[in-house]
Amino acid sequence: MANRGSHRARARTAPVTPSATPPGEPRRVGYLYILPGLAIYGLFLLFPLGHSFWLSLFDWDGQTLGTWAGIDNYVAIVQDDELRAAFGHAATLIMFYSVIPIVLALGLTAAMSRAKVRGLTFFRTALFMPQVIAMVVVATAWSSIYSPDGVLNTVLRAIGLDGITRAWLGDFTWALPSVGLIGTWVEIGLALVLFMAGVQRIPRELYEAARLDGAGPVREFFAITLPSLRGEISVALSLTIIAALRTFDLVYVATRGGPANETSVPAFEVYHRAFETNEVGSACAIGVTLAVLILFVTIVVTRLAEGKS
């Protein structure tokens, strides 16, 4: 017993020898954990993207033998008036999908954060509701609203504005803004929910200190609220810009790119050329260009939000 006790005492007092490898070593083992996810990512995203790039280098109708075209399909994106217009329409939709909803959501957030609003949960749910409705349903409903005998024209006639009634989705001037306003209605709820969640983590003491210094609502917003919501604004910008650039189902159901391609966008051109005009190579080139553009915009927005040049 005495010997056993002395052994335990020596074990307690013996210096602890550091392990030969620190925790987490060898680091190569970590790659084994991400290998399943990386394999799925490569199989269902990287491989189709790479195959699309390969097809974009051919003139191919999807049935007969394709012929090598090199970068001609990418050059056509720059030289083709219809394709340039489609990318221009997507840029216009960014204003309706991203800029307008974020500005409106910031204004609503500033108002709601200063005053106690009864039924706030209901308003947030109602504004977020378009996000959970299928875009096909949204497009069908708004097509009815915009129709010559729809709700919008009926209201305009009721208040004596017969002169501005029109077939909104068939008008060369107003078709694209009409589609864009549907995007504004869909995206404003997303931006508002993000900003309201961000405002709740801003310390109340900052607002109280600003008020003691005589700051008004506008100065509070620009000095406290807006800088504190930089991360949420970055997320909202990324999500809404991506939504604008990849718009397809709304345009397909509401206007099918018309009238006279006035609402055509890159994602719709991918479908139109691949399945209607049998220009698979051109469709793949547009798709790859759109993917690169979305990646570039996302990186730029993220770096600007992080304050990097």
Short mmCIF file of C-alpha atoms in Angstrom, two decimals:
data_model
loop_
_atom_site.label_atom_id
_atom_site.label_comp_id
_atom_site.label_asym_id
_atom_site.label_seq_id
_atom_site.Cartn_x
_atom_site.Cartn_y
_atom_site.Cartn_z
CA MET A 1 0.00 0.00 0.00
CA ALA A 2 2.86 2.33 0.83
CA ASN A 3 4.48 1.68 -2.54
CA ARG A 4 1.16 2.28 -4.36
CA GLY A 5 0.72 5.60 -2.55
CA SER A 6 4.23 6.70 -3.40
CA HIS A 7 3.62 5.89 -7.08
CA ARG A 8 0.45 8.02 -7.09
CA ALA A 9 2.30 10.88 -5.40
CA ARG A 10 5.06 10.74 -8.02
CA ALA A 11 2.45 10.65 -10.78
CA ARG A 12 0.77 13.78 -9.39
CA THR A 13 4.06 15.65 -9.02
CA ALA A 14 5.64 14.51 -12.29
CA PRO A 15 5.90 17.31 -14.89
CA VAL A 16 3.39 17.09 -17.73
CA THR A 17 5.18 16.28 -20.97
CA PRO A 18 3.67 18.27 -23.88
CA SER A 19 2.13 16.21 -26.63
CA ALA A 20 4.24 15.67 -29.72
CA THR A 21 1.57 17.32 -31.90
CA PRO A 22 -0.70 20.17 -30.84
CA PRO A 23 -4.49 19.71 -31.07
CA GLY A 24 -5.71 19.90 -34.63
CA GLU A 25 -2.50 18.49 -36.11
CA PRO A 26 -1.93 17.22 -38.70
CA ARG A 27 -4.02 19.81 -40.46
CA ARG A 28 -4.43 17.58 -43.49
CA VAL A 29 -6.89 15.53 -41.44
CA GLY A 30 -9.26 18.51 -41.50
CA TYR A 31 -9.72 18.15 -45.24
CA LEU A 32 -11.22 14.71 -44.65
CA TYR A 33 -14.12 16.36 -42.82
CA ILE A 34 -15.00 18.64 -45.75
CA LEU A 35 -14.36 16.01 -48.40
CA PRO A 36 -18.01 14.75 -48.64
CA GLY A 37 -19.37 18.27 -48.95
CA LEU A 38 -16.64 19.23 -51.40
CA ALA A 39 -17.43 16.17 -53.53
CA ILE A 40 -21.14 17.07 -53.70
CA TYR A 41 -20.26 20.72 -54.46
CA GLY A 42 -17.94 19.68 -57.25
CA LEU A 43 -20.35 17.14 -58.73
CA PHE A 44 -23.47 19.33 -58.78
CA LEU A 45 -21.96 22.82 -59.22
CA LEU A 46 -18.39 22.92 -60.45
CA PHE A 47 -18.73 20.10 -63.00
CA PRO A 48 -21.92 21.55 -64.64
CA LEU A 49 -20.29 24.99 -64.67
CA GLY A 50 -17.16 23.61 -66.31
CA HIS A 51 -19.23 21.62 -68.80
CA SER A 52 -21.27 24.73 -69.64
CA PHE A 53 -18.05 26.63 -70.30
CA TRP A 54 -16.89 23.83 -72.62
CA LEU A 55 -20.21 23.91 -74.53
CA SER A 56 -20.00 27.69 -74.80
CA LEU A 57 -16.95 27.27 -77.02
CA PHE A 58 -19.05 25.56 -79.73
CA ASP A 59 -21.80 26.45 -82.16
CA TRP A 60 -24.23 23.68 -81.27
CA ASP A 61 -27.98 23.28 -81.76
CA GLY A 62 -28.24 20.55 -79.12
CA GLN A 63 -28.84 17.75 -81.64
CA THR A 64 -26.30 17.66 -84.46
CA LEU A 65 -22.50 17.73 -84.24
CA GLY A 66 -21.22 21.01 -82.87
CA THR A 67 -18.50 23.10 -84.51
CA TRP A 68 -15.68 24.83 -82.68
CA ALA A 69 -16.36 28.54 -82.19
CA GLY A 70 -13.75 29.58 -79.65
CA ILE A 71 -14.72 32.80 -77.89
CA ASP A 72 -17.13 33.89 -80.63
CA ASN A 73 -20.14 33.33 -78.39
CA TYR A 74 -18.59 35.62 -75.75
CA VAL A 75 -17.75 38.26 -78.37
CA ALA A 76 -21.38 38.11 -79.50
CA ILE A 77 -22.52 39.07 -76.00
CA VAL A 78 -20.71 42.37 -76.46
CA GLN A 79 -21.66 42.92 -80.10
CA ASP A 80 -25.25 41.61 -80.15
CA ASP A 81 -27.70 44.45 -79.51
CA GLU A 82 -30.34 42.13 -77.99
CA LEU A 83 -27.87 40.60 -75.53
CA ARG A 84 -26.44 43.98 -74.55
CA ALA A 85 -29.99 45.19 -73.98
CA ALA A 86 -30.75 42.13 -71.81
CA PHE A 87 -27.79 42.86 -69.54
CA GLY A 88 -28.83 46.53 -69.48
CA HIS A 89 -32.32 45.53 -68.37
CA ALA A 90 -30.78 43.44 -65.57
CA ALA A 91 -28.81 46.51 -64.46
CA THR A 92 -32.06 48.50 -64.40
CA LEU A 93 -33.74 45.80 -62.33
CA ILE A 94 -30.97 46.14 -59.72
CA MET A 95 -32.36 49.59 -59.00
CA PHE A 96 -35.84 48.15 -58.36
CA TYR A 97 -34.77 44.92 -56.65
CA SER A 98 -31.98 46.29 -54.49
CA VAL A 99 -31.60 50.06 -54.19
CA ILE A 100 -35.26 51.06 -53.74
CA PRO A 101 -36.16 48.24 -51.28
CA ILE A 102 -33.06 48.90 -49.14
CA VAL A 103 -33.70 52.66 -49.00
CA LEU A 104 -37.36 52.11 -48.10
CA ALA A 105 -36.49 49.42 -45.55
CA LEU A 106 -33.91 51.68 -43.91
CA GLY A 107 -36.53 54.44 -43.61
CA LEU A 108 -39.08 52.06 -42.12
CA THR A 109 -36.47 50.66 -39.74
CA ALA A 110 -35.50 54.12 -38.54
CA ALA A 111 -39.17 54.98 -37.93
CA MET A 112 -40.00 51.70 -36.21
CA SER A 113 -36.92 51.82 -33.98
CA ARG A 114 -37.82 55.25 -32.58
CA ALA A 115 -41.51 54.76 -31.97
CA LYS A 116 -43.37 51.86 -30.43
CA VAL A 117 -45.51 50.46 -33.22
CA ARG A 118 -48.51 48.36 -32.31
CA GLY A 119 -48.79 45.20 -34.36
CA LEU A 120 -45.14 45.32 -35.39
CA THR A 121 -44.95 41.54 -35.71
CA PHE A 122 -47.94 41.57 -38.06
CA PHE A 123 -46.39 44.26 -40.28
CA ARG A 124 -43.07 42.40 -40.47
CA THR A 125 -44.85 39.16 -41.34
CA ALA A 126 -47.01 40.85 -43.97
CA LEU A 127 -44.00 42.54 -45.58
CA PHE A 128 -41.97 39.33 -45.54
CA MET A 129 -44.82 37.23 -46.97
CA PRO A 130 -43.86 37.79 -50.67
CA GLN A 131 -40.56 36.03 -49.95
CA VAL A 132 -42.32 32.74 -49.23
CA ILE A 133 -44.77 32.91 -52.16
CA ALA A 134 -43.69 31.15 -55.35
CA MET A 135 -42.60 33.69 -57.95
CA VAL A 136 -44.91 32.10 -60.51
CA VAL A 137 -47.87 32.91 -58.26
CA VAL A 138 -46.55 36.44 -57.73
CA ALA A 139 -46.13 36.98 -61.48
CA THR A 140 -49.62 35.66 -62.23
CA ALA A 141 -51.23 37.85 -59.58
CA TRP A 142 -49.42 41.00 -60.70
CA SER A 143 -50.18 40.27 -64.36
CA SER A 144 -53.84 40.41 -63.41
CA ILE A 145 -53.32 43.66 -61.49
CA TYR A 146 -51.47 45.25 -64.44
CA SER A 147 -53.96 44.06 -67.08
CA PRO A 148 -56.05 46.67 -68.99
CA ASP A 149 -59.11 45.79 -66.87
CA GLY A 150 -57.08 45.07 -63.74
CA VAL A 151 -57.18 46.60 -60.29
CA LEU A 152 -54.58 49.29 -61.03
CA ASN A 153 -56.38 50.76 -64.05
CA THR A 154 -59.74 50.48 -62.24
CA VAL A 155 -58.38 52.54 -59.34
CA LEU A 156 -56.86 55.11 -61.70
CA ARG A 157 -60.18 55.53 -63.51
CA ALA A 158 -62.00 55.86 -60.19
CA ILE A 159 -59.84 58.82 -59.17
CA GLY A 160 -60.09 60.51 -62.56
CA LEU A 161 -56.73 59.49 -64.02
CA ASP A 162 -58.08 57.78 -67.12
CA GLY A 163 -55.37 59.39 -69.24
CA ILE A 164 -52.54 57.32 -67.74
CA THR A 165 -54.27 53.94 -67.81
CA ARG A 166 -52.65 51.44 -70.14
CA ALA A 167 -51.67 47.81 -70.56
CA TRP A 168 -48.69 48.22 -68.25
CA LEU A 169 -46.86 45.00 -69.17
CA GLY A 170 -47.43 45.61 -72.89
CA ASP A 171 -46.21 49.20 -72.92
CA PHE A 172 -42.76 49.77 -74.42
CA THR A 173 -41.90 52.42 -71.83
CA TRP A 174 -43.54 51.05 -68.70
CA ALA A 175 -43.14 47.28 -69.07
CA LEU A 176 -39.68 47.07 -67.47
CA PRO A 177 -40.45 49.46 -64.56
CA SER A 178 -43.68 47.51 -63.98
CA VAL A 179 -41.71 44.27 -63.69
CA GLY A 180 -39.18 46.03 -61.47
CA LEU A 181 -41.86 47.25 -59.07
CA ILE A 182 -42.92 43.64 -58.55
CA GLY A 183 -39.33 42.95 -57.51
CA THR A 184 -39.45 45.91 -55.12
CA TRP A 185 -42.61 44.48 -53.52
CA VAL A 186 -40.92 41.09 -53.11
CA GLU A 187 -37.56 42.24 -51.76
CA ILE A 188 -38.52 45.00 -49.33
CA GLY A 189 -39.68 42.48 -46.71
CA LEU A 190 -36.34 40.68 -46.76
CA ALA A 191 -34.40 43.92 -46.28
CA LEU A 192 -36.72 45.10 -43.51
CA VAL A 193 -36.42 41.87 -41.50
CA LEU A 194 -32.62 41.99 -41.77
CA PHE A 195 -32.45 45.62 -40.66
CA MET A 196 -34.92 45.20 -37.80
CA ALA A 197 -32.85 42.29 -36.47
CA GLY A 198 -29.72 44.42 -36.73
CA VAL A 199 -31.25 47.40 -34.94
CA GLN A 200 -32.16 45.27 -31.92
CA ARG A 201 -28.49 44.58 -31.16
CA ILE A 202 -27.52 48.29 -31.16
CA PRO A 203 -27.01 49.39 -27.51
CA ARG A 204 -29.79 51.76 -26.39
CA GLU A 205 -27.14 53.78 -24.52
CA LEU A 206 -25.80 55.05 -27.84
CA TYR A 207 -29.16 56.60 -28.74
CA GLU A 208 -29.59 58.04 -25.23
CA ALA A 209 -26.12 59.60 -25.35
CA ALA A 210 -26.84 61.05 -28.79
CA ARG A 211 -30.11 62.57 -27.56
CA LEU A 212 -28.36 64.10 -24.57
CA ASP A 213 -25.97 65.73 -27.02
CA GLY A 214 -28.93 67.19 -28.88
CA ALA A 215 -28.95 64.82 -31.85
CA GLY A 216 -32.18 64.66 -33.80
CA PRO A 217 -33.70 61.67 -35.62
CA VAL A 218 -31.78 62.32 -38.85
CA ARG A 219 -28.41 62.66 -37.09
CA GLU A 220 -29.11 59.55 -35.00
CA PHE A 221 -29.83 57.63 -38.17
CA PHE A 222 -26.64 58.65 -39.99
CA ALA A 223 -24.36 58.57 -36.92
CA ILE A 224 -25.58 55.40 -35.19
CA THR A 225 -28.13 53.33 -37.08
CA LEU A 226 -26.62 53.36 -40.56
CA PRO A 227 -23.00 52.53 -39.52
CA SER A 228 -24.23 49.80 -37.16
CA LEU A 229 -26.20 48.14 -39.97
CA ARG A 230 -23.24 47.85 -42.34
CA GLY A 231 -23.18 44.05 -42.14
CA GLU A 232 -26.93 43.71 -42.69
CA ILE A 233 -26.83 46.17 -45.59
CA SER A 234 -24.05 44.09 -47.18
CA VAL A 235 -26.13 40.92 -46.88
CA ALA A 236 -29.23 42.66 -48.23
CA LEU A 237 -27.28 44.13 -51.16
CA SER A 238 -25.77 40.77 -52.07
CA LEU A 239 -29.07 38.87 -51.91
CA THR A 240 -31.14 41.46 -53.75
CA ILE A 241 -28.57 42.11 -56.49
CA ILE A 242 -28.27 38.37 -57.11
CA ALA A 243 -32.08 38.14 -57.23
CA ALA A 244 -32.16 40.94 -59.83
CA LEU A 245 -29.46 39.41 -62.02
CA ARG A 246 -30.92 35.89 -62.04
CA THR A 247 -34.55 36.93 -62.58
CA PHE A 248 -36.24 34.44 -64.87
CA ASP A 249 -39.58 33.10 -63.69
CA LEU A 250 -41.10 36.56 -63.17
CA VAL A 251 -40.19 37.68 -66.70
CA TYR A 252 -41.15 34.33 -68.24
CA VAL A 253 -44.64 34.32 -66.72
CA ALA A 254 -45.41 38.05 -66.85
CA THR A 255 -44.02 39.19 -70.21
CA ARG A 256 -41.93 36.42 -71.86
CA GLY A 257 -39.36 39.13 -72.55
CA GLY A 258 -41.76 41.40 -74.41
CA PRO A 259 -42.92 43.67 -75.72
CA ALA A 260 -40.20 43.44 -78.42
CA ASN A 261 -37.54 42.25 -75.92
CA GLU A 262 -38.07 45.33 -73.73
CA THR A 263 -38.08 43.16 -70.59
CA SER A 264 -35.69 40.44 -71.71
CA VAL A 265 -32.97 39.63 -69.15
CA PRO A 266 -29.89 37.35 -69.33
CA ALA A 267 -31.50 34.40 -67.51
CA PHE A 268 -34.47 34.52 -69.89
CA GLU A 269 -32.11 34.69 -72.88
CA VAL A 270 -30.42 31.50 -71.63
CA TYR A 271 -33.76 29.67 -71.75
CA HIS A 272 -34.84 31.33 -75.02
CA ARG A 273 -31.66 30.43 -76.89
CA ALA A 274 -31.20 26.95 -75.43
CA PHE A 275 -34.76 25.65 -75.84
CA GLU A 276 -36.48 27.88 -78.41
CA THR A 277 -33.85 28.91 -80.97
CA ASN A 278 -31.47 25.93 -80.42
CA GLU A 279 -28.40 28.11 -79.80
CA VAL A 280 -26.98 26.02 -76.97
CA GLY A 281 -23.44 27.40 -77.22
CA SER A 282 -24.66 30.99 -77.03
CA ALA A 283 -26.97 30.12 -74.11
CA CYS A 284 -24.06 28.55 -72.21
CA ALA A 285 -21.87 31.61 -72.88
CA ILE A 286 -24.58 33.88 -71.44
CA GLY A 287 -24.97 31.60 -68.42
CA VAL A 288 -21.23 31.51 -67.70
CA THR A 289 -20.97 35.28 -68.13
CA LEU A 290 -23.90 35.78 -65.77
CA ALA A 291 -22.32 33.49 -63.15
CA VAL A 292 -19.01 35.36 -63.33
CA LEU A 293 -20.83 38.70 -63.11
CA ILE A 294 -22.76 37.60 -60.01
CA LEU A 295 -19.54 36.34 -58.39
CA PHE A 296 -17.76 39.63 -59.17
CA VAL A 297 -20.61 41.76 -57.79
CA THR A 298 -20.81 39.65 -54.62
CA ILE A 299 -17.06 39.99 -53.98
CA VAL A 300 -17.14 43.76 -54.57
CA VAL A 301 -20.13 44.27 -52.24
CA THR A 302 -18.56 42.12 -49.52
CA ARG A 303 -15.22 43.90 -49.69
CA LEU A 304 -16.85 47.34 -49.65
CA ALA A 305 -18.89 46.33 -46.59
CA GLU A 306 -15.72 45.16 -44.86
CA GLY A 307 -14.06 48.48 -45.64
CA LYS A 308 -11.39 46.98 -47.90
CA SER A 309 -10.29 48.60 -51.13
#
